[in-house]
Amino acid sequence: MRRIDLHAYPGTQEWIDSQGPFVEALGKYWGRAWTAAAESDVIAGFRTAEVEAVLVAFDIESVVGAPPCTNDYVAGLRDAYPDTVVQAWGAVDPHKGDEALREAERAIRDLHLLGFHFHPIMGKYRVDDQTLYPLWETINSLRVPVMIDVGTTGMGAGMPGGMGTRVSHAHPMAVDNLAADFPEMTIIASHPGWPWVEEMTAVALHKGNVFWELSGWAPKYFPESLRRDARSRLRDKIMFGSDHPSMPYQRLFDEWGALGYGDEVLTQIFHGNAERILNL
């Protein structure tokens, strides 16, 4: 069965460096060394797992001062390994104002990226903040999708004050507001959205332009309501993502298999919905 991973970070030194002071907290959260892998090893890992990765750029430079894992970098990996990296999400730091608008246009028109990923907790913003609407208007005019993290994150988790970040910035209602204001924009909510899984379910059901990929959580910890809805009323909206390199692929595949879904449902989750919704 084809497996499209909609949420795979490069895992290389460029990506580690882009996280700035959050590297130590991430290592503690995941219980292992949070260190860079060689590019060749990352690609080999995708191939061994038999996944087609959609890489994710990362830019929180205005918050932490760290250099971004740039759009050019993930586009370069896509172009160098087209058999393994099928596309890439761009990243723009919303706090950069007009510079972010210019970079968004360049990422699509020159680099031909899939769309953009946003991490509201790390970036310290809500996506329904009206001051960010010029960016959404620009992205909407480019007719590309966005992927927005919902729910808590391991970045800053367990550290005093969460290192200044706020979990509330990633509340699903911010996605609901954005989807209402930009009904032509395809929005992918990323991660289960805990502790607001029911709220995220409501948004996904109510907004026809909102879809959902469930990266960053081991499937065995999915709430029962989410397990049920993924095979029934949300089966046309749920997609697979890993949050690579957070968890081993084999663990994810084993736990998805243990949920008891039939091949028809797994086909939709692992590749069918991504093909239909994102033209992958």
PDB file of C-alpha atoms in Angstrom:
ATOM      1  CA  MET A   1       0.000   0.000   0.000  1.00  0.00           C
ATOM      2  CA  ARG A   2       1.242   3.467  -0.848  1.00  0.00           C
ATOM      3  CA  ARG A   3       2.054   5.590   2.219  1.00  0.00           C
ATOM      4  CA  ILE A   4       2.279   9.364   1.927  1.00  0.00           C
ATOM      5  CA  ASP A   5       3.752  11.032   5.006  1.00  0.00           C
ATOM      6  CA  LEU A   6       2.284  14.527   5.039  1.00  0.00           C
ATOM      7  CA  HIS A   7       4.381  15.753   7.961  1.00  0.00           C
ATOM      8  CA  ALA A   8       8.071  14.803   7.815  1.00  0.00           C
ATOM      9  CA  TYR A   9      10.793  17.135   9.037  1.00  0.00           C
ATOM     10  CA  PRO A  10      14.216  16.734   7.425  1.00  0.00           C
ATOM     11  CA  GLY A  11      15.928  15.701  10.673  1.00  0.00           C
ATOM     12  CA  THR A  12      19.241  17.111   9.437  1.00  0.00           C
ATOM     13  CA  GLN A  13      21.505  19.750  11.005  1.00  0.00           C
ATOM     14  CA  GLU A  14      19.696  22.541   9.170  1.00  0.00           C
ATOM     15  CA  TRP A  15      16.456  21.507  10.858  1.00  0.00           C
ATOM     16  CA  ILE A  16      18.021  21.050  14.316  1.00  0.00           C
ATOM     17  CA  ASP A  17      19.613  24.499  14.108  1.00  0.00           C
ATOM     18  CA  SER A  18      16.275  26.123  13.186  1.00  0.00           C
ATOM     19  CA  GLN A  19      14.760  25.107  16.548  1.00  0.00           C
ATOM     20  CA  GLY A  20      17.185  27.222  18.545  1.00  0.00           C
ATOM     21  CA  PRO A  21      16.767  26.857  22.330  1.00  0.00           C
ATOM     22  CA  PHE A  22      13.969  24.280  22.032  1.00  0.00           C
ATOM     23  CA  VAL A  23      16.325  21.417  21.100  1.00  0.00           C
ATOM     24  CA  GLU A  24      17.028  20.455  24.718  1.00  0.00           C
ATOM     25  CA  ALA A  25      13.325  20.458  25.633  1.00  0.00           C
ATOM     26  CA  LEU A  26      12.477  18.261  22.665  1.00  0.00           C
ATOM     27  CA  GLY A  27      15.106  15.713  23.656  1.00  0.00           C
ATOM     28  CA  LYS A  28      13.624  15.521  27.149  1.00  0.00           C
ATOM     29  CA  TYR A  29      10.073  15.256  25.823  1.00  0.00           C
ATOM     30  CA  TRP A  30      10.842  12.378  23.453  1.00  0.00           C
ATOM     31  CA  GLY A  31      13.273  10.705  25.854  1.00  0.00           C
ATOM     32  CA  ARG A  32      16.254  10.527  23.510  1.00  0.00           C
ATOM     33  CA  ALA A  33      19.037  12.591  22.060  1.00  0.00           C
ATOM     34  CA  TRP A  34      17.660  15.242  19.730  1.00  0.00           C
ATOM     35  CA  THR A  35      20.531  15.302  17.268  1.00  0.00           C
ATOM     36  CA  ALA A  36      20.968  15.692  13.529  1.00  0.00           C
ATOM     37  CA  ALA A  37      21.062  12.860  11.018  1.00  0.00           C
ATOM     38  CA  ALA A  38      23.003  12.862   7.783  1.00  0.00           C
ATOM     39  CA  GLU A  39      20.925  13.638   4.707  1.00  0.00           C
ATOM     40  CA  SER A  40      21.774  10.252   3.189  1.00  0.00           C
ATOM     41  CA  ASP A  41      20.569   8.466   6.327  1.00  0.00           C
ATOM     42  CA  VAL A  42      17.294  10.390   6.345  1.00  0.00           C
ATOM     43  CA  ILE A  43      16.555   9.454   2.743  1.00  0.00           C
ATOM     44  CA  ALA A  44      17.572   5.859   3.390  1.00  0.00           C
ATOM     45  CA  GLY A  45      15.160   5.783   6.332  1.00  0.00           C
ATOM     46  CA  PHE A  46      12.266   6.939   4.164  1.00  0.00           C
ATOM     47  CA  ARG A  47      13.105   4.305   1.585  1.00  0.00           C
ATOM     48  CA  THR A  48      13.395   1.526   4.143  1.00  0.00           C
ATOM     49  CA  ALA A  49       9.994   2.474   5.590  1.00  0.00           C
ATOM     50  CA  GLU A  50       8.577   2.688   2.066  1.00  0.00           C
ATOM     51  CA  VAL A  51       7.064   6.108   2.627  1.00  0.00           C
ATOM     52  CA  GLU A  52       6.804   9.040   0.252  1.00  0.00           C
ATOM     53  CA  ALA A  53       7.650  12.060   2.355  1.00  0.00           C
ATOM     54  CA  VAL A  54       6.287  15.580   2.219  1.00  0.00           C
ATOM     55  CA  LEU A  55       9.037  17.540   3.955  1.00  0.00           C
ATOM     56  CA  VAL A  56       8.354  20.523   6.214  1.00  0.00           C
ATOM     57  CA  ALA A  57      10.419  23.710   6.334  1.00  0.00           C
ATOM     58  CA  PHE A  58      10.647  25.606   9.633  1.00  0.00           C
ATOM     59  CA  ASP A  59      11.015  29.304  10.429  1.00  0.00           C
ATOM     60  CA  ILE A  60      10.648  30.873  13.876  1.00  0.00           C
ATOM     61  CA  GLU A  61      13.587  33.214  13.403  1.00  0.00           C
ATOM     62  CA  SER A  62      11.843  36.309  14.760  1.00  0.00           C
ATOM     63  CA  VAL A  63      11.013  34.457  17.998  1.00  0.00           C
ATOM     64  CA  VAL A  64      14.302  32.706  18.781  1.00  0.00           C
ATOM     65  CA  GLY A  65      16.844  34.225  16.387  1.00  0.00           C
ATOM     66  CA  ALA A  66      17.746  30.841  14.901  1.00  0.00           C
ATOM     67  CA  PRO A  67      18.300  30.492  11.140  1.00  0.00           C
ATOM     68  CA  PRO A  68      15.332  28.916   9.342  1.00  0.00           C
ATOM     69  CA  CYS A  69      15.265  25.484   7.791  1.00  0.00           C
ATOM     70  CA  THR A  70      14.538  27.221   4.535  1.00  0.00           C
ATOM     71  CA  ASN A  71      12.135  26.741   1.690  1.00  0.00           C
ATOM     72  CA  ASP A  72      15.096  26.424  -0.658  1.00  0.00           C
ATOM     73  CA  TYR A  73      16.494  23.619   1.473  1.00  0.00           C
ATOM     74  CA  VAL A  74      13.381  21.424   1.449  1.00  0.00           C
ATOM     75  CA  ALA A  75      12.775  22.185  -2.236  1.00  0.00           C
ATOM     76  CA  GLY A  76      16.344  21.079  -2.929  1.00  0.00           C
ATOM     77  CA  LEU A  77      15.795  17.764  -1.150  1.00  0.00           C
ATOM     78  CA  ARG A  78      12.571  17.243  -3.085  1.00  0.00           C
ATOM     79  CA  ASP A  79      14.348  17.867  -6.372  1.00  0.00           C
ATOM     80  CA  ALA A  80      17.337  15.692  -5.448  1.00  0.00           C
ATOM     81  CA  TYR A  81      15.269  12.688  -4.344  1.00  0.00           C
ATOM     82  CA  PRO A  82      12.024  12.753  -6.368  1.00  0.00           C
ATOM     83  CA  ASP A  83      11.432   9.030  -5.834  1.00  0.00           C
ATOM     84  CA  THR A  84      11.274   9.530  -2.061  1.00  0.00           C
ATOM     85  CA  VAL A  85      10.385  13.173  -1.354  1.00  0.00           C
ATOM     86  CA  VAL A  86       7.188  13.839  -3.291  1.00  0.00           C
ATOM     87  CA  GLN A  87       6.689  17.458  -2.186  1.00  0.00           C
ATOM     88  CA  ALA A  88       7.437  19.929   0.590  1.00  0.00           C
ATOM     89  CA  TRP A  89       5.589  22.413   2.766  1.00  0.00           C
ATOM     90  CA  GLY A  90       7.096  25.856   2.857  1.00  0.00           C
ATOM     91  CA  ALA A  91       7.443  27.981   5.975  1.00  0.00           C
ATOM     92  CA  VAL A  92       7.163  31.717   6.470  1.00  0.00           C
ATOM     93  CA  ASP A  93       7.457  33.542   9.776  1.00  0.00           C
ATOM     94  CA  PRO A  94       4.256  35.623  10.053  1.00  0.00           C
ATOM     95  CA  HIS A  95       6.008  38.172  12.264  1.00  0.00           C
ATOM     96  CA  LYS A  96       8.239  39.196   9.340  1.00  0.00           C
ATOM     97  CA  GLY A  97       5.482  41.267   7.739  1.00  0.00           C
ATOM     98  CA  ASP A  98       6.047  42.197   4.099  1.00  0.00           C
ATOM     99  CA  GLU A  99       9.097  39.952   3.948  1.00  0.00           C
ATOM    100  CA  ALA A 100       6.844  36.991   4.757  1.00  0.00           C
ATOM    101  CA  LEU A 101       4.476  37.974   1.948  1.00  0.00           C
ATOM    102  CA  ARG A 102       7.315  38.146  -0.575  1.00  0.00           C
ATOM    103  CA  GLU A 103       8.726  34.818   0.579  1.00  0.00           C
ATOM    104  CA  ALA A 104       5.326  33.149   0.325  1.00  0.00           C
ATOM    105  CA  GLU A 105       5.005  34.254  -3.291  1.00  0.00           C
ATOM    106  CA  ARG A 106       8.550  33.148  -4.116  1.00  0.00           C
ATOM    107  CA  ALA A 107       8.088  29.746  -2.468  1.00  0.00           C
ATOM    108  CA  ILE A 108       5.156  28.950  -4.722  1.00  0.00           C
ATOM    109  CA  ARG A 109       6.006  30.717  -7.961  1.00  0.00           C
ATOM    110  CA  ASP A 110       9.743  29.941  -8.046  1.00  0.00           C
ATOM    111  CA  LEU A 111      10.155  26.831  -5.874  1.00  0.00           C
ATOM    112  CA  HIS A 112       6.763  25.262  -6.625  1.00  0.00           C
ATOM    113  CA  LEU A 113       6.201  24.067  -3.058  1.00  0.00           C
ATOM    114  CA  LEU A 114       2.941  22.414  -2.034  1.00  0.00           C
ATOM    115  CA  GLY A 115       1.790  25.101   0.404  1.00  0.00           C
ATOM    116  CA  PHE A 116       2.763  26.255   3.895  1.00  0.00           C
ATOM    117  CA  HIS A 117       3.006  24.822   7.390  1.00  0.00           C
ATOM    118  CA  PHE A 118       2.426  26.928  10.510  1.00  0.00           C
ATOM    119  CA  HIS A 119       3.331  26.190  14.124  1.00  0.00           C
ATOM    120  CA  PRO A 120       1.318  28.694  16.222  1.00  0.00           C
ATOM    121  CA  ILE A 121       2.718  27.664  19.607  1.00  0.00           C
ATOM    122  CA  MET A 122       6.352  27.942  18.569  1.00  0.00           C
ATOM    123  CA  GLY A 123       5.718  31.045  16.508  1.00  0.00           C
ATOM    124  CA  LYS A 124       3.719  32.726  19.294  1.00  0.00           C
ATOM    125  CA  TYR A 125       0.587  33.665  17.352  1.00  0.00           C
ATOM    126  CA  ARG A 126      -2.987  32.524  16.671  1.00  0.00           C
ATOM    127  CA  VAL A 127      -3.854  32.019  13.042  1.00  0.00           C
ATOM    128  CA  ASP A 128      -7.052  34.054  13.458  1.00  0.00           C
ATOM    129  CA  ASP A 129      -5.124  37.131  14.618  1.00  0.00           C
ATOM    130  CA  GLN A 130      -6.380  39.888  12.321  1.00  0.00           C
ATOM    131  CA  THR A 131      -2.896  41.389  11.997  1.00  0.00           C
ATOM    132  CA  LEU A 132      -1.843  38.240  10.107  1.00  0.00           C
ATOM    133  CA  TYR A 133      -4.638  38.443   7.540  1.00  0.00           C
ATOM    134  CA  PRO A 134      -2.490  40.065   4.825  1.00  0.00           C
ATOM    135  CA  LEU A 135      -0.449  36.854   4.836  1.00  0.00           C
ATOM    136  CA  TRP A 136      -3.549  34.672   4.552  1.00  0.00           C
ATOM    137  CA  GLU A 137      -4.838  36.868   1.740  1.00  0.00           C
ATOM    138  CA  THR A 138      -1.557  36.407  -0.108  1.00  0.00           C
ATOM    139  CA  ILE A 139      -1.574  32.643   0.364  1.00  0.00           C
ATOM    140  CA  ASN A 140      -5.232  32.464  -0.619  1.00  0.00           C
ATOM    141  CA  SER A 141      -4.456  34.329  -3.839  1.00  0.00           C
ATOM    142  CA  LEU A 142      -1.771  31.737  -4.605  1.00  0.00           C
ATOM    143  CA  ARG A 143      -4.419  28.972  -4.320  1.00  0.00           C
ATOM    144  CA  VAL A 144      -2.297  26.655  -2.201  1.00  0.00           C
ATOM    145  CA  PRO A 145      -3.152  24.752   1.009  1.00  0.00           C
ATOM    146  CA  VAL A 146      -1.900  25.393   4.518  1.00  0.00           C
ATOM    147  CA  MET A 147      -1.145  22.940   7.314  1.00  0.00           C
ATOM    148  CA  ILE A 148      -1.636  24.295  10.841  1.00  0.00           C
ATOM    149  CA  ASP A 149      -0.670  22.579  14.085  1.00  0.00           C
ATOM    150  CA  VAL A 150      -3.453  22.168  16.638  1.00  0.00           C
ATOM    151  CA  GLY A 151      -3.180  21.088  20.273  1.00  0.00           C
ATOM    152  CA  THR A 152      -0.187  20.834  22.528  1.00  0.00           C
ATOM    153  CA  THR A 153       3.424  20.353  21.422  1.00  0.00           C
ATOM    154  CA  GLY A 154       6.615  18.818  22.722  1.00  0.00           C
ATOM    155  CA  MET A 155       8.494  22.016  22.000  1.00  0.00           C
ATOM    156  CA  GLY A 156       9.010  23.716  25.342  1.00  0.00           C
ATOM    157  CA  ALA A 157       7.052  21.008  27.166  1.00  0.00           C
ATOM    158  CA  GLY A 158       8.170  20.508  30.752  1.00  0.00           C
ATOM    159  CA  MET A 159      10.264  23.670  30.778  1.00  0.00           C
ATOM    160  CA  PRO A 160       9.524  26.653  33.059  1.00  0.00           C
ATOM    161  CA  GLY A 161       6.659  28.559  31.499  1.00  0.00           C
ATOM    162  CA  GLY A 162       6.906  26.386  28.400  1.00  0.00           C
ATOM    163  CA  MET A 163       9.785  28.675  27.422  1.00  0.00           C
ATOM    164  CA  GLY A 164       7.290  31.477  26.912  1.00  0.00           C
ATOM    165  CA  THR A 165       4.967  29.621  24.550  1.00  0.00           C
ATOM    166  CA  ARG A 166       1.200  29.259  24.957  1.00  0.00           C
ATOM    167  CA  VAL A 167      -0.726  26.090  24.162  1.00  0.00           C
ATOM    168  CA  SER A 168      -3.856  28.199  23.660  1.00  0.00           C
ATOM    169  CA  HIS A 169      -2.379  29.636  20.466  1.00  0.00           C
ATOM    170  CA  ALA A 170      -3.059  26.247  18.835  1.00  0.00           C
ATOM    171  CA  HIS A 171      -6.722  25.962  19.794  1.00  0.00           C
ATOM    172  CA  PRO A 172      -8.879  24.470  16.981  1.00  0.00           C
ATOM    173  CA  MET A 173     -11.270  27.423  17.173  1.00  0.00           C
ATOM    174  CA  ALA A 174      -8.550  29.585  15.633  1.00  0.00           C
ATOM    175  CA  VAL A 175      -8.606  27.222  12.643  1.00  0.00           C
ATOM    176  CA  ASP A 176     -12.405  27.395  12.609  1.00  0.00           C
ATOM    177  CA  ASN A 177     -12.280  31.189  12.396  1.00  0.00           C
ATOM    178  CA  LEU A 178      -9.663  31.124   9.637  1.00  0.00           C
ATOM    179  CA  ALA A 179     -11.649  28.564   7.646  1.00  0.00           C
ATOM    180  CA  ALA A 180     -14.792  30.700   7.904  1.00  0.00           C
ATOM    181  CA  ASP A 181     -12.977  33.806   6.716  1.00  0.00           C
ATOM    182  CA  PHE A 182     -11.181  32.002   3.855  1.00  0.00           C
ATOM    183  CA  PRO A 183     -13.641  29.376   2.590  1.00  0.00           C
ATOM    184  CA  GLU A 184     -11.647  28.749  -0.603  1.00  0.00           C
ATOM    185  CA  MET A 185      -8.475  27.885   1.298  1.00  0.00           C
ATOM    186  CA  THR A 186      -7.729  24.213   1.927  1.00  0.00           C
ATOM    187  CA  ILE A 187      -6.656  23.867   5.565  1.00  0.00           C
ATOM    188  CA  ILE A 188      -5.031  20.757   7.011  1.00  0.00           C
ATOM    189  CA  ALA A 189      -5.138  20.589  10.820  1.00  0.00           C
ATOM    190  CA  SER A 190      -2.032  18.808  12.027  1.00  0.00           C
ATOM    191  CA  HIS A 191      -1.844  16.459  15.064  1.00  0.00           C
ATOM    192  CA  PRO A 192      -4.828  15.143  17.037  1.00  0.00           C
ATOM    193  CA  GLY A 193      -5.319  18.500  18.778  1.00  0.00           C
ATOM    194  CA  TRP A 194      -5.232  17.255  22.362  1.00  0.00           C
ATOM    195  CA  PRO A 195      -6.693  18.365  24.734  1.00  0.00           C
ATOM    196  CA  TRP A 196      -9.288  19.689  22.267  1.00  0.00           C
ATOM    197  CA  VAL A 197      -9.883  16.571  20.164  1.00  0.00           C
ATOM    198  CA  GLU A 198     -13.670  16.939  20.313  1.00  0.00           C
ATOM    199  CA  GLU A 199     -13.435  20.597  19.324  1.00  0.00           C
ATOM    200  CA  MET A 200     -11.175  19.691  16.397  1.00  0.00           C
ATOM    201  CA  THR A 201     -13.662  17.011  15.363  1.00  0.00           C
ATOM    202  CA  ALA A 202     -16.413  19.613  15.326  1.00  0.00           C
ATOM    203  CA  VAL A 203     -14.340  21.946  13.149  1.00  0.00           C
ATOM    204  CA  ALA A 204     -13.440  19.182  10.692  1.00  0.00           C
ATOM    205  CA  LEU A 205     -17.056  18.142  10.408  1.00  0.00           C
ATOM    206  CA  HIS A 206     -18.439  21.673  10.114  1.00  0.00           C
ATOM    207  CA  LYS A 207     -15.965  23.258   7.708  1.00  0.00           C
ATOM    208  CA  GLY A 208     -15.817  21.687   4.266  1.00  0.00           C
ATOM    209  CA  ASN A 209     -12.397  23.198   3.615  1.00  0.00           C
ATOM    210  CA  VAL A 210     -10.791  21.736   6.778  1.00  0.00           C
ATOM    211  CA  PHE A 211      -9.064  18.341   6.787  1.00  0.00           C
ATOM    212  CA  TRP A 212      -6.958  16.555   9.395  1.00  0.00           C
ATOM    213  CA  GLU A 213      -3.651  14.685   9.562  1.00  0.00           C
ATOM    214  CA  LEU A 214      -2.823  12.852  12.774  1.00  0.00           C
ATOM    215  CA  SER A 215       0.958  13.076  13.108  1.00  0.00           C
ATOM    216  CA  GLY A 216       2.898  13.425  16.344  1.00  0.00           C
ATOM    217  CA  TRP A 217       0.900  10.933  18.417  1.00  0.00           C
ATOM    218  CA  ALA A 218       1.170   7.179  18.739  1.00  0.00           C
ATOM    219  CA  PRO A 219      -2.141   5.802  17.412  1.00  0.00           C
ATOM    220  CA  LYS A 220      -2.642   3.633  20.494  1.00  0.00           C
ATOM    221  CA  TYR A 221      -3.204   6.848  22.442  1.00  0.00           C
ATOM    222  CA  PHE A 222      -5.903   8.201  20.118  1.00  0.00           C
ATOM    223  CA  PRO A 223      -9.118   8.781  22.090  1.00  0.00           C
ATOM    224  CA  GLU A 224     -11.863   6.260  21.352  1.00  0.00           C
ATOM    225  CA  SER A 225     -14.031   8.931  19.738  1.00  0.00           C
ATOM    226  CA  LEU A 226     -11.272   9.782  17.270  1.00  0.00           C
ATOM    227  CA  ARG A 227     -10.668   6.109  16.471  1.00  0.00           C
ATOM    228  CA  ARG A 228     -14.355   5.704  15.720  1.00  0.00           C
ATOM    229  CA  ASP A 229     -14.737   8.885  13.663  1.00  0.00           C
ATOM    230  CA  ALA A 230     -11.620   8.176  11.577  1.00  0.00           C
ATOM    231  CA  ARG A 231     -13.299   5.079  10.150  1.00  0.00           C
ATOM    232  CA  SER A 232     -16.753   6.600   9.810  1.00  0.00           C
ATOM    233  CA  ARG A 233     -17.859  10.205   9.531  1.00  0.00           C
ATOM    234  CA  LEU A 234     -14.308  11.582   9.113  1.00  0.00           C
ATOM    235  CA  ARG A 235     -12.916   8.873   6.840  1.00  0.00           C
ATOM    236  CA  ASP A 236     -12.824  11.243   3.850  1.00  0.00           C
ATOM    237  CA  LYS A 237     -10.819  13.817   5.829  1.00  0.00           C
ATOM    238  CA  ILE A 238      -8.217  11.918   7.861  1.00  0.00           C
ATOM    239  CA  MET A 239      -4.642  11.608   6.526  1.00  0.00           C
ATOM    240  CA  PHE A 240      -1.385  10.066   7.676  1.00  0.00           C
ATOM    241  CA  GLY A 241       1.607  11.983   8.983  1.00  0.00           C
ATOM    242  CA  SER A 242       4.509  10.908  11.167  1.00  0.00           C
ATOM    243  CA  ASP A 243       6.111  14.084  12.581  1.00  0.00           C
ATOM    244  CA  HIS A 244       9.399  12.446  11.546  1.00  0.00           C
ATOM    245  CA  PRO A 245      11.827  11.982  13.240  1.00  0.00           C
ATOM    246  CA  SER A 246       9.702  11.903  16.399  1.00  0.00           C
ATOM    247  CA  MET A 247       8.662   8.237  16.274  1.00  0.00           C
ATOM    248  CA  PRO A 248       9.836   5.154  14.344  1.00  0.00           C
ATOM    249  CA  TYR A 249       7.790   4.372  11.265  1.00  0.00           C
ATOM    250  CA  GLN A 250       7.401   0.714  12.164  1.00  0.00           C
ATOM    251  CA  ARG A 251       5.798   1.618  15.468  1.00  0.00           C
ATOM    252  CA  LEU A 252       3.350   3.914  13.710  1.00  0.00           C
ATOM    253  CA  PHE A 253       2.427   1.316  11.089  1.00  0.00           C
ATOM    254  CA  ASP A 254       1.996  -1.393  13.727  1.00  0.00           C
ATOM    255  CA  GLU A 255      -0.264   0.775  15.859  1.00  0.00           C
ATOM    256  CA  TRP A 256      -2.327   1.972  12.911  1.00  0.00           C
ATOM    257  CA  GLY A 257      -2.775  -1.679  11.991  1.00  0.00           C
ATOM    258  CA  ALA A 258      -3.844  -2.535  15.531  1.00  0.00           C
ATOM    259  CA  LEU A 259      -6.786  -0.114  15.340  1.00  0.00           C
ATOM    260  CA  GLY A 260      -8.687  -2.748  13.380  1.00  0.00           C
ATOM    261  CA  TYR A 261      -9.486  -0.703  10.290  1.00  0.00           C
ATOM    262  CA  GLY A 262     -10.162  -2.479   7.020  1.00  0.00           C
ATOM    263  CA  ASP A 263      -7.995  -1.982   3.939  1.00  0.00           C
ATOM    264  CA  GLU A 264     -10.497   0.449   2.431  1.00  0.00           C
ATOM    265  CA  VAL A 265     -10.200   2.839   5.376  1.00  0.00           C
ATOM    266  CA  LEU A 266      -6.409   2.506   5.615  1.00  0.00           C
ATOM    267  CA  THR A 267      -6.110   3.145   1.889  1.00  0.00           C
ATOM    268  CA  GLN A 268      -7.903   6.457   2.334  1.00  0.00           C
ATOM    269  CA  ILE A 269      -5.823   7.437   5.361  1.00  0.00           C
ATOM    270  CA  PHE A 270      -2.416   6.432   4.015  1.00  0.00           C
ATOM    271  CA  HIS A 271      -2.725   7.866   0.526  1.00  0.00           C
ATOM    272  CA  GLY A 272      -6.204   8.158  -0.998  1.00  0.00           C
ATOM    273  CA  ASN A 273      -7.314  11.319   0.774  1.00  0.00           C
ATOM    274  CA  ALA A 274      -3.958  13.041   0.227  1.00  0.00           C
ATOM    275  CA  GLU A 275      -4.126  12.199  -3.470  1.00  0.00           C
ATOM    276  CA  ARG A 276      -7.630  13.582  -3.774  1.00  0.00           C
ATOM    277  CA  ILE A 277      -7.320  16.644  -1.523  1.00  0.00           C
ATOM    278  CA  LEU A 278      -3.730  17.701  -2.309  1.00  0.00           C
ATOM    279  CA  ASN A 279      -3.208  16.187  -5.778  1.00  0.00           C
ATOM    280  CA  LEU A 280      -0.240  14.122  -4.591  1.00  0.00           C
TER     281      LEU A 280
END
